[in-house]
Coordinates of C-alpha atoms in Angstrom, one line a residue:
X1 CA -26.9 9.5 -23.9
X2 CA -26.5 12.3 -25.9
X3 CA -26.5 15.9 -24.0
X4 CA -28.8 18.5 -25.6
X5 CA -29.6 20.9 -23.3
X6 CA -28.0 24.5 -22.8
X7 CA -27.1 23.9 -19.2
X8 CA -24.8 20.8 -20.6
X9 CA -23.5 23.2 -23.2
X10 CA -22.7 25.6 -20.7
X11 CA -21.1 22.7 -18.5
X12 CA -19.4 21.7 -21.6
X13 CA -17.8 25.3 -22.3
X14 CA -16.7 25.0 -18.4
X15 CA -14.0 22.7 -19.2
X16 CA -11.9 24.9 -22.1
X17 CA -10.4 26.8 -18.9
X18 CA -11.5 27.3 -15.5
X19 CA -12.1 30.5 -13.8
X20 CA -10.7 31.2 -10.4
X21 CA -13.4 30.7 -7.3
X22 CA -15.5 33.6 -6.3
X23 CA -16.6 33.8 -2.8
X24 CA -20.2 32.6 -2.2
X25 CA -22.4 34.2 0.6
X26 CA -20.8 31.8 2.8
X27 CA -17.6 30.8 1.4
X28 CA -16.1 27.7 3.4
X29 CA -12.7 27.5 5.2
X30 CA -10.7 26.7 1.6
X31 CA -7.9 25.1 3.6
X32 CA -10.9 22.3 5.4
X33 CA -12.2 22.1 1.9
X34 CA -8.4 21.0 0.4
X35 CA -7.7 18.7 3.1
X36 CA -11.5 17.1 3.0
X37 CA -10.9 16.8 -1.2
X38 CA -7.2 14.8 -0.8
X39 CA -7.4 12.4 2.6
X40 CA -10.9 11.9 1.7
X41 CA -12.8 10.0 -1.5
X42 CA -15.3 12.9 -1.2
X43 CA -17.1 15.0 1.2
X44 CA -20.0 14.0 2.9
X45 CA -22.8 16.4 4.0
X46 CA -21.4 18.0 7.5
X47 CA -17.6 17.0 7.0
X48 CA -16.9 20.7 6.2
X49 CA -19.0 21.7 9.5
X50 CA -17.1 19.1 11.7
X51 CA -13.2 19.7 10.1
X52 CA -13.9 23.1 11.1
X53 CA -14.8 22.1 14.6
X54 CA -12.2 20.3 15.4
X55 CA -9.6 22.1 13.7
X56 CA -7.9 20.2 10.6
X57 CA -4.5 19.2 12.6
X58 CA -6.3 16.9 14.7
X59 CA -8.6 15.7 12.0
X60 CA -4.9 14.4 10.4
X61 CA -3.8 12.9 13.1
X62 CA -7.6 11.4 13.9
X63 CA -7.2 10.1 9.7
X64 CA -3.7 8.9 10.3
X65 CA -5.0 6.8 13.0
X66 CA -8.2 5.0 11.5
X67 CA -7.8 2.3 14.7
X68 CA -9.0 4.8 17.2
X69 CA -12.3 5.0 15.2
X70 CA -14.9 2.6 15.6
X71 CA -17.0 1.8 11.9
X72 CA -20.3 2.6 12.2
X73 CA -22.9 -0.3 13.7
X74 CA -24.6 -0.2 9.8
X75 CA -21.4 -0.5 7.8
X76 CA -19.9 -3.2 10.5
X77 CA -23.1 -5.3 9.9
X78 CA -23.7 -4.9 6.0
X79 CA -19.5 -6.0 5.8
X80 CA -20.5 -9.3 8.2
X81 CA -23.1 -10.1 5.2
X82 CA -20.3 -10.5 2.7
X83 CA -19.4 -14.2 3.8
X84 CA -16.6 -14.7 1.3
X85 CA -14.1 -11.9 2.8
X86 CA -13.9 -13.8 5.9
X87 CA -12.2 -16.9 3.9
X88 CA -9.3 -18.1 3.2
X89 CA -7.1 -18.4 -0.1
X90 CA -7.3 -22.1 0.6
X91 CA -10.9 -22.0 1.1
X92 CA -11.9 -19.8 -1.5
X93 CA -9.7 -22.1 -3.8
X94 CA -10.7 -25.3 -2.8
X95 CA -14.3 -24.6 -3.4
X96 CA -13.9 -22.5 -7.0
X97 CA -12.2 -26.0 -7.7
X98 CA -12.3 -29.0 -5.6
X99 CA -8.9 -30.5 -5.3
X100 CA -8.2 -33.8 -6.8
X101 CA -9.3 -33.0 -9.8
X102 CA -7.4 -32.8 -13.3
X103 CA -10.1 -31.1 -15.2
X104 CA -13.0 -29.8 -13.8
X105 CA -16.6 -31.3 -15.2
X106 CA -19.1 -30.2 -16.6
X107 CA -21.6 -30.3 -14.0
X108 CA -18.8 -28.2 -11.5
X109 CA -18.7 -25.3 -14.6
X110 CA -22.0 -23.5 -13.3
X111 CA -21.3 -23.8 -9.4
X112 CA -17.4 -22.5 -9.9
X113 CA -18.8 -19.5 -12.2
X114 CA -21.2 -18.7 -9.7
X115 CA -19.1 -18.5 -6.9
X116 CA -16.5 -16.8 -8.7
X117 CA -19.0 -14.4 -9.6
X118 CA -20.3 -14.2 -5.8
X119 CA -16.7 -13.4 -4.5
X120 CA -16.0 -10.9 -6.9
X121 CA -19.3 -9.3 -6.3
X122 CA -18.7 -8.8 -2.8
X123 CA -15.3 -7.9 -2.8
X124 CA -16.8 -4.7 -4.9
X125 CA -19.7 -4.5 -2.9
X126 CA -16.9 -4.5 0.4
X127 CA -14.8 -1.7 -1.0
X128 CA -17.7 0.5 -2.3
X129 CA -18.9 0.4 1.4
X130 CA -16.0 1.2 2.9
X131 CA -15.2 3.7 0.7
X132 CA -18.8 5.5 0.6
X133 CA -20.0 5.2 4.1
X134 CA -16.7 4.6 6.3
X135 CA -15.2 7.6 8.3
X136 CA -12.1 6.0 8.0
X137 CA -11.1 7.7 4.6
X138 CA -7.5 8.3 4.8
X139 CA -7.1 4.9 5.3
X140 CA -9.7 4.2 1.8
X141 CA -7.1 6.4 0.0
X142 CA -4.5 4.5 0.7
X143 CA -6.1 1.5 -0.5
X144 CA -7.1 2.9 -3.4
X145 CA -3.0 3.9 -3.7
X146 CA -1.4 0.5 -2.4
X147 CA -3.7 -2.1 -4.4
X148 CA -3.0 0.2 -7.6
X149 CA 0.9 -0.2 -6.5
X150 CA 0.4 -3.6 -5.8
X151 CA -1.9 -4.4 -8.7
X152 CA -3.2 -7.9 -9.2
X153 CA -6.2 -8.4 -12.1
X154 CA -9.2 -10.2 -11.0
X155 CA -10.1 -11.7 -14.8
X156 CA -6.6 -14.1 -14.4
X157 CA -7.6 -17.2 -13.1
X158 CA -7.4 -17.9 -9.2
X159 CA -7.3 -14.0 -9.0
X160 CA -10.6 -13.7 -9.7
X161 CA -11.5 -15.5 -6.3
X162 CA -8.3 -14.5 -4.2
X163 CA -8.7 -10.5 -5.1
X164 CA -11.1 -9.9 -2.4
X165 CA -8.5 -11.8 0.2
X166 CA -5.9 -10.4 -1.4
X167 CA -7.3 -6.9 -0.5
X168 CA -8.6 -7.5 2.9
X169 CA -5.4 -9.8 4.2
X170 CA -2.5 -8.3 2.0
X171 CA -3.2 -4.7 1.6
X172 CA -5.5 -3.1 4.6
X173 CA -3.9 -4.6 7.5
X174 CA -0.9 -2.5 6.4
X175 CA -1.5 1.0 4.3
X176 CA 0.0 2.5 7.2
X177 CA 2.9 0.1 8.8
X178 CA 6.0 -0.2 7.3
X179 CA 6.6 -0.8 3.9
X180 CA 8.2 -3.4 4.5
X181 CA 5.6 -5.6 5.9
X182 CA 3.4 -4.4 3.3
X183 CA 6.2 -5.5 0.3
X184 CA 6.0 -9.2 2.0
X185 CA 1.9 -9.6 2.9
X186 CA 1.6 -9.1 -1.2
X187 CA 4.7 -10.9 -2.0
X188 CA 3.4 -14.2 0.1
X189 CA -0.2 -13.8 -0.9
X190 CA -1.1 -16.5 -3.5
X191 CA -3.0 -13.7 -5.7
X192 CA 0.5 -11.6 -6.5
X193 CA 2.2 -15.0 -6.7
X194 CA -0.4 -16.4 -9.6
X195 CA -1.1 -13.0 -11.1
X196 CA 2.8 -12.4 -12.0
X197 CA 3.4 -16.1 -12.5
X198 CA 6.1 -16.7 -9.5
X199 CA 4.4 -19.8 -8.1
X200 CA 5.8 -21.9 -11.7
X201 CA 9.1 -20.0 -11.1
X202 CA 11.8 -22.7 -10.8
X203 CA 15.6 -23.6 -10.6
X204 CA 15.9 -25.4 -13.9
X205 CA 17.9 -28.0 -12.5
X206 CA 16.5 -28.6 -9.5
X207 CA 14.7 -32.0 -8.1
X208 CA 11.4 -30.5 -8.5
X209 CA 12.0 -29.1 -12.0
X210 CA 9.2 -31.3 -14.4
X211 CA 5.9 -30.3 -15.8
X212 CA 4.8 -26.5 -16.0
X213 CA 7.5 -25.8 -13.2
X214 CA 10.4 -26.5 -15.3
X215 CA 12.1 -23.0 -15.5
X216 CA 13.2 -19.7 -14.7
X217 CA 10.2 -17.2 -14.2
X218 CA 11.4 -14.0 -14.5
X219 CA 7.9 -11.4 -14.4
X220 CA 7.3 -11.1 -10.6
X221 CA 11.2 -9.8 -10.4
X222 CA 11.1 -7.7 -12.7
X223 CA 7.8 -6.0 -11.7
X224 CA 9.2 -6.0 -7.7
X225 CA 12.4 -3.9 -9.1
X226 CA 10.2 -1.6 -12.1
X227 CA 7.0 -0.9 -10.2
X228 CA 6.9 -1.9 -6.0
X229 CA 10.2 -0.9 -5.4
X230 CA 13.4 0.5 -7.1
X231 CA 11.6 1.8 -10.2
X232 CA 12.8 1.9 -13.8
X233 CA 15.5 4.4 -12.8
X234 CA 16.6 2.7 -9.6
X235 CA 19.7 1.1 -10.4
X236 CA 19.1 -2.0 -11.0
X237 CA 20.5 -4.4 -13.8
X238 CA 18.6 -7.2 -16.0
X239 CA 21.5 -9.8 -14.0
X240 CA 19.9 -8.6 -10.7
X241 CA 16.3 -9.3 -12.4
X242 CA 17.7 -12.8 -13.0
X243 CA 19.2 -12.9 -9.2
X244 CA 16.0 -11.9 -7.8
X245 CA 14.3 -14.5 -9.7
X246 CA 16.4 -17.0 -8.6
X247 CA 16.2 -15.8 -5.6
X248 CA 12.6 -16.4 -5.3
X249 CA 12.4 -19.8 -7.0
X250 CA 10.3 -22.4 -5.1
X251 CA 8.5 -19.2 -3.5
X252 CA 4.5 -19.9 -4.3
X253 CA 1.1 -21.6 -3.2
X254 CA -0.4 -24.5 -2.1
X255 CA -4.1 -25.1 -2.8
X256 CA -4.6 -26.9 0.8
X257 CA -3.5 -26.7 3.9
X258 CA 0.2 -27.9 4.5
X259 CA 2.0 -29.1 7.8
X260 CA 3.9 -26.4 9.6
X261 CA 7.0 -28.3 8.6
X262 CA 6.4 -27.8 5.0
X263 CA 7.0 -24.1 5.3
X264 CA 3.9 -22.8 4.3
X265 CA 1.6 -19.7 6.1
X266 CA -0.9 -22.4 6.9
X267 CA -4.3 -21.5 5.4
X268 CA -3.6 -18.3 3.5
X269 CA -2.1 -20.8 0.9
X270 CA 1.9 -19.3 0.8
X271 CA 4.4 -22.1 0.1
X272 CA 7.8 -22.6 0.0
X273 CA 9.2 -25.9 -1.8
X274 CA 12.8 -26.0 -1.5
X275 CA 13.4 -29.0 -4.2
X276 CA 12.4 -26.4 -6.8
X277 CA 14.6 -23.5 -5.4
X278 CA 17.6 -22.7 -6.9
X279 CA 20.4 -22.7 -3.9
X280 CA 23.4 -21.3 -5.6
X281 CA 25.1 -17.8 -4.3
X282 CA 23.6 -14.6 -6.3
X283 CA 25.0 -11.2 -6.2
X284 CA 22.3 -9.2 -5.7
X285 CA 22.3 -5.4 -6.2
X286 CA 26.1 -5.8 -5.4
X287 CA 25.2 -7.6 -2.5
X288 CA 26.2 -11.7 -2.1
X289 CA 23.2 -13.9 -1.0
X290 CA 24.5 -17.0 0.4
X291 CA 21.9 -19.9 -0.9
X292 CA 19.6 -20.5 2.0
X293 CA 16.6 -21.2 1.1
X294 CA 13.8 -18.7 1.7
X295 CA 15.6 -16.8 4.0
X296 CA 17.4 -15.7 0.6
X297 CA 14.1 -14.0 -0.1
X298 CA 13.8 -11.9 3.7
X299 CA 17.4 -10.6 2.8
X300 CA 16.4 -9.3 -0.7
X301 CA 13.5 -7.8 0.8
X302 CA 15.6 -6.1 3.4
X303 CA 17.7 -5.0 0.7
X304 CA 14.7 -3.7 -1.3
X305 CA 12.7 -1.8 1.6
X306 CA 15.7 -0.1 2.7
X307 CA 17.5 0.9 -0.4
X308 CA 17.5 4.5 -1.2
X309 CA 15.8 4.2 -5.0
X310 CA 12.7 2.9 -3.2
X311 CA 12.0 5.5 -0.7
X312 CA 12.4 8.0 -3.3
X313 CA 9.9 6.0 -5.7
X314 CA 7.2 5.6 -3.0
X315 CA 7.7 9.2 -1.7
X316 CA 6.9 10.3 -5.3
X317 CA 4.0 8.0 -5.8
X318 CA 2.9 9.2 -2.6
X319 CA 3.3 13.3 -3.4
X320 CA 1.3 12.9 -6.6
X321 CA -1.2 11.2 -5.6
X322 CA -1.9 13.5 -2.8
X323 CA -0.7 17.0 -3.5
X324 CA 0.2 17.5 -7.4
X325 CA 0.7 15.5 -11.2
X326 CA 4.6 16.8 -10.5
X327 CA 5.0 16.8 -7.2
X328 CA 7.6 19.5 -5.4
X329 CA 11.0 18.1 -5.4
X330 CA 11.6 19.5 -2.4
X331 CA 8.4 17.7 -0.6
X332 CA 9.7 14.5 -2.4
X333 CA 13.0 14.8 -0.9
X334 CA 11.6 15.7 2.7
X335 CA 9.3 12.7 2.6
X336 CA 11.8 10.3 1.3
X337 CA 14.2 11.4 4.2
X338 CA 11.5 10.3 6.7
X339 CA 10.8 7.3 4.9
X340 CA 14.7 6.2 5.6
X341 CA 15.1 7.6 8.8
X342 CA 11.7 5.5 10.2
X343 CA 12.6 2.4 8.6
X344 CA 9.7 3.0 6.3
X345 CA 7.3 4.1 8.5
X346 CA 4.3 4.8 6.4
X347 CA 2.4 6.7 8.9
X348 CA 5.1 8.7 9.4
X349 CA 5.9 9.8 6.0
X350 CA 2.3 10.6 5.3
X351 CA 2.3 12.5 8.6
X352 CA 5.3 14.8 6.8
X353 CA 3.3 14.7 3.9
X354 CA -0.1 16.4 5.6
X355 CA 2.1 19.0 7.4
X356 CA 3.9 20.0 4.7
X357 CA 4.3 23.5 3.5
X358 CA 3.8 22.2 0.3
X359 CA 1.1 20.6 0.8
X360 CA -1.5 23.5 2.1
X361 CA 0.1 25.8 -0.4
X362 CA -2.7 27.1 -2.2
X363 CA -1.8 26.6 -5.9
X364 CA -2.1 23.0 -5.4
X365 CA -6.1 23.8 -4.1
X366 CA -8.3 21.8 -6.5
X367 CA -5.9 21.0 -8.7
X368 CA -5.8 17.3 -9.1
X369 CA -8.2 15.9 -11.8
X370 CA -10.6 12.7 -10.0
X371 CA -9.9 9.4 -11.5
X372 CA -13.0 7.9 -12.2
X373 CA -13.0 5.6 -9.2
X374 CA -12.5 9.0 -7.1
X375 CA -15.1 10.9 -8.9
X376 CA -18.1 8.7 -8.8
X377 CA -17.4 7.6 -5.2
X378 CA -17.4 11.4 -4.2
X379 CA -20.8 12.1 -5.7
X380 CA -22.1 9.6 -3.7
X381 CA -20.5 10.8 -0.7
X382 CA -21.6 14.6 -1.5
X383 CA -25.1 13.7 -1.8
X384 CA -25.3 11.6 1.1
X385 CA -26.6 8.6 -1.1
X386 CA -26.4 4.9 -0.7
X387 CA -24.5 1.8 -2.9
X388 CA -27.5 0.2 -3.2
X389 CA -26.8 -1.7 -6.3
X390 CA -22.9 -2.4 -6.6
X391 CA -23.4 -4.0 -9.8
X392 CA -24.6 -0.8 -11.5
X393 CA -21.8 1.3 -9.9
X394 CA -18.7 -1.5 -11.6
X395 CA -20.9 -0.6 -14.2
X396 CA -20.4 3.0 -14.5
X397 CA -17.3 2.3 -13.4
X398 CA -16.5 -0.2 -16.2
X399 CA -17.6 2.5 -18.8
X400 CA -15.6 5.0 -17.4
X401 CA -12.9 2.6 -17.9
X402 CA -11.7 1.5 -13.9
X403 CA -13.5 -1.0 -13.3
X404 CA -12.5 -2.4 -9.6
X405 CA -10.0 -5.0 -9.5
X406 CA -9.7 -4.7 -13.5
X407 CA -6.4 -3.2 -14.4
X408 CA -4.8 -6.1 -16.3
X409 CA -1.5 -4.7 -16.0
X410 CA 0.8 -4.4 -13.2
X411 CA 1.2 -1.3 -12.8
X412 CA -2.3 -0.3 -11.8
X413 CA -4.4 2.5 -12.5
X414 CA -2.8 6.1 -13.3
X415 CA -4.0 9.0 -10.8
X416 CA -3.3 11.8 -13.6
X417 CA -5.0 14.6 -15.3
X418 CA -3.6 13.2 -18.5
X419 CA -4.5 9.6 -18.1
X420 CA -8.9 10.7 -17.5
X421 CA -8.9 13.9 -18.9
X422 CA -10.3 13.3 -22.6
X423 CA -13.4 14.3 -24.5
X424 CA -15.1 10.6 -24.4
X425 CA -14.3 10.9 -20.7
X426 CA -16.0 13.7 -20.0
X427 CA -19.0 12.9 -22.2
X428 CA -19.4 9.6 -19.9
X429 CA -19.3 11.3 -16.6
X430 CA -21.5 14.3 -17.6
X431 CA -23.8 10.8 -18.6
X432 CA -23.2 9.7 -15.5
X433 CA -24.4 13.1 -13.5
X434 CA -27.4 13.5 -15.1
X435 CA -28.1 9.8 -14.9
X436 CA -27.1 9.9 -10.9
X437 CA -28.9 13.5 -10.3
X438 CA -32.3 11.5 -11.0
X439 CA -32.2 8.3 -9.0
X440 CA -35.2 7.9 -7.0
X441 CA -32.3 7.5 -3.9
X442 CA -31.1 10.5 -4.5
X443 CA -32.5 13.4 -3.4
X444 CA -30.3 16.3 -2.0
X445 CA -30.8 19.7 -4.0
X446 CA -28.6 21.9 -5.2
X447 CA -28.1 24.5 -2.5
X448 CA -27.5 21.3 0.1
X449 CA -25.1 19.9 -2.7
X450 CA -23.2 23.2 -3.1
X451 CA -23.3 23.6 0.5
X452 CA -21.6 20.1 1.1
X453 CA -18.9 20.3 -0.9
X454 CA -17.6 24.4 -0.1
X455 CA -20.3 26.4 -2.4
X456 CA -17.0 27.6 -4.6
X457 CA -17.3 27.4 -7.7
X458 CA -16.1 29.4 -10.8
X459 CA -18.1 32.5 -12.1
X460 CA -18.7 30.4 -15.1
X461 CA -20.4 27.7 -13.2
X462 CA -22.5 30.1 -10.8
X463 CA -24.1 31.2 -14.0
X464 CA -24.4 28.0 -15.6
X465 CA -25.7 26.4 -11.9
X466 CA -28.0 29.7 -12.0
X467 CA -29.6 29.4 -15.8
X468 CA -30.2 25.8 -15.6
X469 CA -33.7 24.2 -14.2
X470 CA -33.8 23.3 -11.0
X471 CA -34.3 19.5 -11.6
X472 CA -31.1 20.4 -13.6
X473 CA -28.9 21.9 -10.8
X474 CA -27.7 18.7 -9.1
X475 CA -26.6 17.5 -12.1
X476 CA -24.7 20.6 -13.8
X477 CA -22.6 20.7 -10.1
X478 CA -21.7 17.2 -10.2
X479 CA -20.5 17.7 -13.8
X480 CA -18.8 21.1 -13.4
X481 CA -15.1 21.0 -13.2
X482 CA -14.9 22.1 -10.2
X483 CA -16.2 18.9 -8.7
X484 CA -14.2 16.7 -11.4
X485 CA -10.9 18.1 -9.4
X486 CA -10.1 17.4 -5.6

């Protein structure tokens, strides 16, 4: 739509440089305000209020332990709706496309697109939910972090029905364990393994070597080196991406449910098929693997989780998605301490993280840009307002370009001021406010909206807020640059 008023203009003008806060008539605690805007998709009316209450060290430690808190009665029952979440990767695969079948007919075309539609649908609708309504938001963070560090892409195949599992089995269960764990739930589940090809990925020369598993796969090891782990600067050699891949030959999926003895994790589909595995000795990060079998892949793994490239990596992913574009080295080097000295305690490094001098310093206050994911979940946290439609929200999210689930490469969405930041961008979310600011289910005003998320903005946007109609207001706040940043 095309933005023609002078309160957009004004908005507009906003973004060329941003002015530093002025104190409002009742300014809010700007310490609860930076802690609410980074553990938090958004603040929710009365969040600021309650932080304040109960003092922001325990409301950490309360977000670093989402178990002790119960989700609401609502949310628990509107999740229970969403049959598909509860199934398998066998199940969910067996009925996209009923086994025994070379080529699926005609007349199963409609009823797979459906559900494959259906299952997608409500693993949207499941995280929008969470993510709006939940009180659990550290933990929404970090699944917003891990599945983008773990990416799988929902339009490949199976993925398309497994991302929803993939998400519910592979990645919340552990955003705060050890890494480790985390590194094998996505490494076993059959979404990873179809999404970077491993479940084809075979010895050569092994019994099992005919059809489309008749050779070396090399793209899950490479990405478990470049993008989970190591990282591009860890150390690692193109021989030890071919020893991993070895290494992980015969690792993959089974579309039904295989006898214990087989080596399989039952009904989540993970399979292990030792005539296509490559048993041979590899050197491995100039460490020998003696060929085992799949307890190859648990030592590489070990190797991986506790090598010294990797807790740097995550510590860094970690500090700039929470505190700054270019994080402190010094907080990097702190966390990444923890991080070894825990056995990759997740928990624990966040905890060193949140308590970090570095982290409440002030110049990093409201200085990290929303993705668009980020910034269209906060406005409907700010105003209190409801998913009612998920569809329209992948929507907006689509044209904002992050759509859920739909990153097709592997190494998931940026979290940057320089991947979002960009006219077209800003056009499309100034859309999106004015768009949002009239919905029928939306009706906070402006003073409740300012009030909700710390009444401190720029001189620039006081005035703009100020000369603007009042069925304007809502709109020019949730496309003022202050709200685009958390």
């Amino acid at each position: 739509m095309k933005l023609r008023s002078r309160a957009w203009v004004l908005t507009v003008v906003l973004w060329v440089g941003m002015s530093v806060p002025v104190d409002s008539a009742t300014p809010a605690n700007p310490k609860v305000v930076h802690v609410l805007n980074r553990l938090s998709l958004g603040m929710r009316p009365g969040d600021i209020q309650k932080v304040e209450a109960m003092g922001i060290d325990r409301y950490i430690q309360q977000q670093l332990s989402p178990e002790s808190m119960p989700e609401t009665p609502a949310l628990t029952k509107q999740l229970a709706q969403l049959n598909t979440l509860s199934m398998s990767p066998v199940a969910l695969a067996q009925q996209f496309r009923p086994v025994g079948q070379g080529q699926v007919k005609q007349a199963q075309q409609k009823p797979n697109q459906q559900f494959a539609r259906t299952t997608m649908q409500q693993a949207v609708e499941a995280r929008l939910l969470r993510a709006t309504e939940s009180d659990r938001q550290l933990q929404e963070s970090m699944v917003d972090f891990w599945f983008n560090h773990f990416n799988v892409f929902s339009g490949k195949g199976l993925t398309r029905v497994w991302v929803g599992a993939y998400e519910q089995k592979a990645i919340r269960p552990n955003t705060m364990g050890r890494f480790r764990d985390l590194l094998e739930a996505t490494a076993r589940h059959p979404a990873m393994l179809f999404y970077l090809d491993n479940w084809q990925n075979t010895d050569p020369k092994s019994p099992g070597a005919r059809g489309r598993f008749q050779g070396l796969n090399e793209n899950y090891a490479r990405e478990l080196l470049e993008l989970h782990t190591l990282g591009v600067d860890g150390g690692y050699t193109q021989q030890d991406v071919i020893a991993l891949a070895k290494i992980l030959t015969g690792w993959g999926f089974r579309r039904t449910v295989q006898p214990v003895a087989q080596a399989t994790d039952n009904d989540n589909g993970f399979y292990f098929d030792a005539k296509r595995h490559d048993f041979s000795d590899k050197v491995f990060l100039g460490r020998t693997i003696k060929g085992s079998g799949i307890a190859e892949v648990e030592q590489a793994f070990d190797i991986l989780a506790k090598h010294p490239a990797t807790a740097r990596r995550i510590s860094y992913k970690l500090a700039q998605y929470f505190v700054a574009d270019q994080p402190p080295k010094a907080l990097v080097d702190k966390m990444a301490q923890r991080f070894t000295a825990t056995d990759g305690n997740i928990r624990e490094v966040l905890s060193t993280l949140f308590r970090s001098a570095e982290f409440m310093d002030s110049k990093h206050y409201n200085a990290k840009f929303k993705t668009p994911y980020q910034y269209v979940v906060s406005a409907y946290r700010a105003t209190g307002s409801e998913v009612s439609s998920p569809v329209v929200v992948q929507n907006v999210l689509q044209q904002l370009g992050m759509p859920l689930f739909g990153c097709q490469t592997p190494d998931g969405y940026k979290n940057t001021q320089a991947a979002w930041l960009n006219p077209d961008g800003m056009t499309r979310r100034l859309s999106f406010a004015t768009t949002f600011s009239k919905l029928p289910s939306q009706s906070v005003n402006a003073v409740q909206l300012a009030q909700t998320v710390g009444d401190r903005f720029s001189t620039q946007t006081q005035q703009a807020i100020a000369s603007s109609p009042p069925q304007l207001r809502t709109a020019i706040i949730l496309g003022s640059p202050e709200f685009m940043r958390r």
